[in-house]
Amino acid sequence: DQQVKQNSPSLSVQEGRISILNCDYTNSMFDYFLWYKKYPAEGPTFLISISSIKDKNEDGRFTVFLNKSAKHLSLHIVPSQPGDSAVYFCAASPIIQGAQKLVFGQGTRLTINP
Amino acid sequence: DVKVTQSSRYLVKRTGEKVFLECVQDMDHENMFWYRQDPGLGLRLIYFSYDVKMKEKGDIPEGYSVSREKKERFSLILESASTNQTSMYLCASSLYRGRGGNTEAFFGQGTRLTVV
């Protein structure tokens, strides 16, 4: 049962254009959402997050949008750069006591073409 | 600078061997996690711990155990390695959520384990 889904395994975007990565979730108990970036043979690195009390969070070229009614979030990267080529994982955290357990999607491989 | 360190980048083990993957964090984080990453499946949680000597099963704990004797160290143990445990293993840590609100998890560089 995949609670966090990234339905696009790959995405190809031209340098300078906008990259939009999508993520859907099913568990209404999720209240915190994150995006991670991963290069081959390295651990994921945190990019940006959003709490369920917000619908948008911006950090430089990265913006995350949250649509709670649709249980959908998206990551916008603009303008896209060659160094953005990586696998992007969406993650969600449920409202629980104790450990902040992260549930991840399958990942989307983003390729930025020059 | 935050740091999560995994003891090995690459490991090759034989079927049936007992395998230890070690992870150390220097951020005084309460929470520690072990994930495995496989193509098309994303990151799946094996075990996590929110305190010393405490552990909770994740989504795929079968064939694994963990140990957390000290706050900074979280070990993953493959009791009897099998070929379907060939994977990238990722350790992560984070602050206890009640301490500072929402915080992200920090990951180690990963251990690529091959079981032959």
mmCIF file of N, CA, C and O in Angstrom, chain A residues 2-3 31-32 34 36 38 40-46 51 87 89 93-107, chain B residues 9-10 31 33 35 37 40-43 45 48-50 59 88 90 94-98 101-110:
data_model
loop_
_atom_site.group_PDB
_atom_site.id
_atom_site.type_symbol
_atom_site.label_atom_id
_atom_site.label_comp_id
_atom_site.label_asym_id
_atom_site.label_seq_id
_atom_site.Cartn_x
_atom_site.Cartn_y
_atom_site.Cartn_z
ATOM 1 N N GLN A 2 0.952 1.878 -1.162
ATOM 2 C CA GLN A 2 1.836 3.023 -1.319
ATOM 3 C C GLN A 2 1.103 4.269 -0.848
ATOM 4 O O GLN A 2 0.186 4.751 -1.511
ATOM 5 N N GLN A 3 1.501 4.814 0.298
ATOM 6 C CA GLN A 3 0.817 5.977 0.853
ATOM 7 C C GLN A 3 1.275 7.288 0.216
ATOM 8 O O GLN A 3 0.564 8.294 0.292
ATOM 9 N N ASP A 31 0.974 15.446 8.111
ATOM 10 C CA ASP A 31 0.850 16.884 8.328
ATOM 11 C C ASP A 31 2.126 17.658 8.018
ATOM 12 O O ASP A 31 2.192 18.870 8.245
ATOM 13 N N TYR A 32 3.116 16.978 7.521
ATOM 14 C CA TYR A 32 4.383 17.642 7.208
ATOM 15 C C TYR A 32 4.958 16.951 5.989
ATOM 16 O O TYR A 32 4.987 15.715 5.944
ATOM 17 N N LEU A 34 8.004 16.927 2.738
ATOM 18 C CA LEU A 34 9.369 17.326 2.419
ATOM 19 C C LEU A 34 9.726 16.854 1.009
ATOM 20 O O LEU A 34 9.172 15.876 0.504
ATOM 21 N N TYR A 36 13.304 15.777 -1.102
ATOM 22 C CA TYR A 36 14.718 15.464 -1.026
ATOM 23 C C TYR A 36 15.252 15.281 -2.442
ATOM 24 O O TYR A 36 14.541 14.841 -3.349
ATOM 25 N N LYS A 38 18.503 13.481 -4.624
ATOM 26 C CA LYS A 38 19.512 12.435 -4.442
ATOM 27 C C LYS A 38 20.330 12.256 -5.720
ATOM 28 O O LYS A 38 19.780 12.004 -6.800
ATOM 29 N N PRO A 40 23.422 9.920 -7.570
ATOM 30 C CA PRO A 40 23.852 8.520 -7.490
ATOM 31 C C PRO A 40 24.956 8.329 -6.458
ATOM 32 O O PRO A 40 25.836 9.183 -6.308
ATOM 33 N N ALA A 41 24.895 7.237 -5.724
ATOM 34 C CA ALA A 41 25.917 6.848 -4.744
ATOM 35 C C ALA A 41 26.063 7.866 -3.607
ATOM 36 O O ALA A 41 27.109 7.913 -2.949
ATOM 37 N N GLU A 42 25.045 8.682 -3.384
ATOM 38 C CA GLU A 42 25.051 9.593 -2.241
ATOM 39 C C GLU A 42 23.737 9.458 -1.479
ATOM 40 O O GLU A 42 22.739 8.966 -2.029
ATOM 41 N N GLY A 43 23.732 9.916 -0.223
ATOM 42 C CA GLY A 43 22.480 9.943 0.508
ATOM 43 C C GLY A 43 21.606 11.103 0.062
ATOM 44 O O GLY A 43 22.100 12.083 -0.493
ATOM 45 N N PRO A 44 20.294 11.020 0.288
ATOM 46 C CA PRO A 44 19.401 12.137 -0.058
ATOM 47 C C PRO A 44 19.735 13.378 0.760
ATOM 48 O O PRO A 44 20.141 13.273 1.923
ATOM 49 N N THR A 45 19.565 14.535 0.154
ATOM 50 C CA THR A 45 19.751 15.795 0.867
ATOM 51 C C THR A 45 18.434 16.563 0.863
ATOM 52 O O THR A 45 17.719 16.599 -0.143
ATOM 53 N N PHE A 46 18.154 17.169 1.987
ATOM 54 C CA PHE A 46 16.905 17.898 2.167
ATOM 55 C C PHE A 46 16.879 19.139 1.278
ATOM 56 O O PHE A 46 17.861 19.871 1.166
ATOM 57 N N SER A 51 4.510 22.637 5.987
ATOM 58 C CA SER A 51 3.584 22.142 6.993
ATOM 59 C C SER A 51 2.173 22.189 6.427
ATOM 60 O O SER A 51 1.875 23.001 5.554
ATOM 61 N N VAL A 87 17.599 12.477 -8.755
ATOM 62 C CA VAL A 87 16.320 11.850 -8.403
ATOM 63 C C VAL A 87 15.718 12.642 -7.250
ATOM 64 O O VAL A 87 16.413 12.946 -6.266
ATOM 65 N N PHE A 89 12.787 12.875 -4.329
ATOM 66 C CA PHE A 89 11.847 12.092 -3.527
ATOM 67 C C PHE A 89 10.945 13.033 -2.737
ATOM 68 O O PHE A 89 11.408 13.978 -2.096
ATOM 69 N N SER A 93 5.166 13.010 6.671
ATOM 70 C CA SER A 93 5.283 12.586 8.070
ATOM 71 C C SER A 93 3.918 12.646 8.745
ATOM 72 O O SER A 93 3.215 13.654 8.630
ATOM 73 N N PRO A 94 3.542 11.579 9.445
ATOM 74 C CA PRO A 94 2.230 11.568 10.090
ATOM 75 C C PRO A 94 2.262 12.240 11.462
ATOM 76 O O PRO A 94 3.317 12.390 12.073
ATOM 77 N N ILE A 95 1.078 12.618 11.944
ATOM 78 C CA ILE A 95 0.944 13.218 13.265
ATOM 79 C C ILE A 95 1.002 12.093 14.287
ATOM 80 O O ILE A 95 0.029 11.394 14.512
ATOM 81 N N ILE A 96 2.182 11.882 14.871
ATOM 82 C CA ILE A 96 2.299 10.852 15.891
ATOM 83 C C ILE A 96 3.215 11.357 16.982
ATOM 84 O O ILE A 96 4.024 12.257 16.768
ATOM 85 N N GLN A 97 3.086 10.786 18.120
ATOM 86 C CA GLN A 97 4.029 11.078 19.185
ATOM 87 C C GLN A 97 5.354 10.404 18.862
ATOM 88 O O GLN A 97 5.400 9.397 18.185
ATOM 89 N N GLY A 98 6.404 10.965 19.386
ATOM 90 C CA GLY A 98 7.677 10.278 19.238
ATOM 91 C C GLY A 98 8.357 10.533 17.909
ATOM 92 O O GLY A 98 8.376 11.641 17.422
ATOM 93 N N ALA A 99 8.894 9.518 17.328
ATOM 94 C CA ALA A 99 9.732 9.675 16.147
ATOM 95 C C ALA A 99 8.964 10.248 14.980
ATOM 96 O O ALA A 99 7.812 9.929 14.738
ATOM 97 N N GLN A 100 9.644 11.106 14.255
ATOM 98 C CA GLN A 100 9.080 11.686 13.046
ATOM 99 C C GLN A 100 9.396 10.738 11.905
ATOM 100 O O GLN A 100 10.395 10.887 11.223
ATOM 101 N N LYS A 101 8.533 9.773 11.708
ATOM 102 C CA LYS A 101 8.765 8.774 10.680
ATOM 103 C C LYS A 101 8.437 9.368 9.322
ATOM 104 O O LYS A 101 7.370 9.954 9.135
ATOM 105 N N LEU A 102 9.319 9.247 8.362
ATOM 106 C CA LEU A 102 9.091 9.755 7.015
ATOM 107 C C LEU A 102 8.709 8.621 6.087
ATOM 108 O O LEU A 102 9.378 7.592 6.042
ATOM 109 N N VAL A 103 7.638 8.831 5.324
ATOM 110 C CA VAL A 103 7.206 7.877 4.309
ATOM 111 C C VAL A 103 7.540 8.488 2.948
ATOM 112 O O VAL A 103 7.130 9.617 2.662
ATOM 113 N N PHE A 104 8.262 7.749 2.130
ATOM 114 C CA PHE A 104 8.770 8.278 0.870
ATOM 115 C C PHE A 104 7.991 7.754 -0.332
ATOM 116 O O PHE A 104 7.444 6.647 -0.311
ATOM 117 N N GLY A 105 7.987 8.565 -1.388
ATOM 118 C CA GLY A 105 7.499 8.113 -2.674
ATOM 119 C C GLY A 105 8.586 7.363 -3.420
ATOM 120 O O GLY A 105 9.698 7.180 -2.927
ATOM 121 N N GLN A 106 8.260 6.950 -4.657
ATOM 122 C CA GLN A 106 9.186 6.118 -5.430
ATOM 123 C C GLN A 106 10.305 6.916 -6.076
ATOM 124 O O GLN A 106 11.296 6.345 -6.524
ATOM 125 N N GLY A 107 10.132 8.218 -6.143
ATOM 126 C CA GLY A 107 11.155 9.054 -6.762
ATOM 127 C C GLY A 107 10.853 9.381 -8.210
ATOM 128 O O GLY A 107 10.208 8.605 -8.925
ATOM 129 N N ARG B 9 31.001 2.278 2.477
ATOM 130 C CA ARG B 9 30.300 2.714 1.264
ATOM 131 C C ARG B 9 29.851 1.515 0.435
ATOM 132 O O ARG B 9 28.779 1.528 -0.158
ATOM 133 N N TYR B 10 30.712 0.496 0.386
ATOM 134 C CA TYR B 10 30.422 -0.701 -0.397
ATOM 135 C C TYR B 10 30.764 -1.938 0.429
ATOM 136 O O TYR B 10 31.770 -1.971 1.135
ATOM 137 N N ASN B 31 16.034 10.675 17.158
ATOM 138 C CA ASN B 31 15.509 9.707 16.196
ATOM 139 C C ASN B 31 16.591 9.221 15.247
ATOM 140 O O ASN B 31 17.375 10.007 14.731
ATOM 141 N N PHE B 33 17.041 6.204 11.896
ATOM 142 C CA PHE B 33 16.264 5.401 10.958
ATOM 143 C C PHE B 33 17.194 4.585 10.045
ATOM 144 O O PHE B 33 18.293 5.025 9.728
ATOM 145 N N TYR B 35 16.717 2.901 6.214
ATOM 146 C CA TYR B 35 15.923 2.717 5.010
ATOM 147 C C TYR B 35 16.730 1.882 4.018
ATOM 148 O O TYR B 35 17.952 1.847 4.072
ATOM 149 N N GLN B 37 16.920 1.536 -0.331
ATOM 150 C CA GLN B 37 16.452 2.128 -1.567
ATOM 151 C C GLN B 37 16.616 1.125 -2.689
ATOM 152 O O GLN B 37 17.717 0.607 -2.919
ATOM 153 N N GLY B 40 12.540 1.957 -8.438
ATOM 154 C CA GLY B 40 11.095 1.873 -8.602
ATOM 155 C C GLY B 40 10.309 1.754 -7.303
ATOM 156 O O GLY B 40 9.075 1.838 -7.317
ATOM 157 N N LEU B 41 11.007 1.564 -6.195
ATOM 158 C CA LEU B 41 10.316 1.392 -4.907
ATOM 159 C C LEU B 41 10.584 2.541 -3.937
ATOM 160 O O LEU B 41 9.978 2.597 -2.869
ATOM 161 N N GLY B 42 11.483 3.427 -4.287
ATOM 162 C CA GLY B 42 11.788 4.541 -3.402
ATOM 163 C C GLY B 42 12.542 4.095 -2.175
ATOM 164 O O GLY B 42 13.257 3.094 -2.181
ATOM 165 N N LEU B 43 12.370 4.842 -1.084
ATOM 166 C CA LEU B 43 13.006 4.524 0.185
ATOM 167 C C LEU B 43 11.965 3.850 1.081
ATOM 168 O O LEU B 43 10.898 4.417 1.331
ATOM 169 N N LEU B 45 11.191 2.081 4.842
ATOM 170 C CA LEU B 45 11.676 2.097 6.211
ATOM 171 C C LEU B 45 11.780 0.689 6.766
ATOM 172 O O LEU B 45 10.802 -0.070 6.758
ATOM 173 N N PHE B 48 13.177 1.985 12.977
ATOM 174 C CA PHE B 48 13.589 3.268 13.509
ATOM 175 C C PHE B 48 13.647 3.210 15.030
ATOM 176 O O PHE B 48 13.125 2.284 15.664
ATOM 177 N N SER B 49 14.300 4.213 15.588
ATOM 178 C CA SER B 49 14.490 4.269 17.040
ATOM 179 C C SER B 49 14.334 5.716 17.482
ATOM 180 O O SER B 49 14.881 6.618 16.852
ATOM 181 N N TYR B 50 13.590 5.961 18.561
ATOM 182 C CA TYR B 50 13.415 7.323 19.045
ATOM 183 C C TYR B 50 14.103 7.554 20.390
ATOM 184 O O TYR B 50 13.975 8.617 20.993
ATOM 185 N N ASP B 59 8.316 -0.630 7.721
ATOM 186 C CA ASP B 59 7.438 -1.312 6.767
ATOM 187 C C ASP B 59 7.965 -2.667 6.307
ATOM 188 O O ASP B 59 7.201 -3.533 5.893
ATOM 189 N N MET B 88 20.757 -0.600 -1.619
ATOM 190 C CA MET B 88 21.412 0.569 -1.023
ATOM 191 C C MET B 88 20.748 0.808 0.331
ATOM 192 O O MET B 88 19.522 0.974 0.402
ATOM 193 N N LEU B 90 20.384 3.150 3.702
ATOM 194 C CA LEU B 90 20.556 4.548 4.099
ATOM 195 C C LEU B 90 20.152 4.730 5.556
ATOM 196 O O LEU B 90 19.055 4.344 5.955
ATOM 197 N N SER B 94 17.122 12.478 13.045
ATOM 198 C CA SER B 94 16.371 13.730 13.146
ATOM 199 C C SER B 94 16.111 14.048 14.615
ATOM 200 O O SER B 94 16.186 13.174 15.482
ATOM 201 N N LEU B 95 15.789 15.321 14.855
ATOM 202 C CA LEU B 95 15.411 15.740 16.192
ATOM 203 C C LEU B 95 14.059 15.154 16.551
ATOM 204 O O LEU B 95 13.197 14.996 15.681
ATOM 205 N N TYR B 96 13.869 14.874 17.825
ATOM 206 C CA TYR B 96 12.543 14.484 18.305
ATOM 207 C C TYR B 96 11.566 15.601 18.000
ATOM 208 O O TYR B 96 11.820 16.762 18.294
ATOM 209 N N ARG B 97 10.464 15.258 17.386
ATOM 210 C CA ARG B 97 9.537 16.257 16.867
ATOM 211 C C ARG B 97 8.986 17.182 17.947
ATOM 212 O O ARG B 97 8.765 18.352 17.723
ATOM 213 N N GLY B 98 8.785 16.681 19.150
ATOM 214 C CA GLY B 98 8.216 17.507 20.199
ATOM 215 C C GLY B 98 9.165 18.590 20.692
ATOM 216 O O GLY B 98 8.749 19.550 21.325
ATOM 217 N N GLY B 101 9.423 21.336 16.990
ATOM 218 C CA GLY B 101 8.502 21.366 15.865
ATOM 219 C C GLY B 101 8.947 20.408 14.789
ATOM 220 O O GLY B 101 9.576 19.397 15.068
ATOM 221 N N ASN B 102 8.673 20.730 13.561
ATOM 222 C CA ASN B 102 9.014 19.846 12.452
ATOM 223 C C ASN B 102 10.480 20.004 12.072
ATOM 224 O O ASN B 102 10.984 21.105 11.956
ATOM 225 N N THR B 103 11.148 18.904 11.906
ATOM 226 C CA THR B 103 12.525 18.969 11.427
ATOM 227 C C THR B 103 12.751 17.892 10.385
ATOM 228 O O THR B 103 12.095 16.857 10.395
ATOM 229 N N GLU B 104 13.701 18.170 9.514
ATOM 230 C CA GLU B 104 13.982 17.197 8.464
ATOM 231 C C GLU B 104 14.928 16.128 8.980
ATOM 232 O O GLU B 104 15.609 16.299 9.982
ATOM 233 N N ALA B 105 14.960 15.003 8.290
ATOM 234 C CA ALA B 105 15.915 13.948 8.591
ATOM 235 C C ALA B 105 17.173 14.159 7.758
ATOM 236 O O ALA B 105 17.102 14.577 6.598
ATOM 237 N N PHE B 106 18.318 13.902 8.361
ATOM 238 C CA PHE B 106 19.604 14.008 7.683
ATOM 239 C C PHE B 106 20.099 12.598 7.385
ATOM 240 O O PHE B 106 20.072 11.730 8.262
ATOM 241 N N PHE B 107 20.589 12.416 6.176
ATOM 242 C CA PHE B 107 20.981 11.087 5.730
ATOM 243 C C PHE B 107 22.491 10.920 5.667
ATOM 244 O O PHE B 107 23.232 11.879 5.408
ATOM 245 N N GLY B 108 22.924 9.682 5.881
ATOM 246 C CA GLY B 108 24.302 9.308 5.599
ATOM 247 C C GLY B 108 24.492 9.100 4.110
ATOM 248 O O GLY B 108 23.556 9.245 3.310
ATOM 249 N N GLN B 109 25.721 8.737 3.730
ATOM 250 C CA GLN B 109 26.062 8.641 2.320
ATOM 251 C C GLN B 109 25.590 7.325 1.693
ATOM 252 O O GLN B 109 25.618 7.173 0.478
ATOM 253 N N GLY B 110 25.132 6.396 2.518
ATOM 254 C CA GLY B 110 24.617 5.136 1.990
ATOM 255 C C GLY B 110 25.659 4.035 1.964
ATOM 256 O O GLY B 110 26.870 4.296 1.835
#
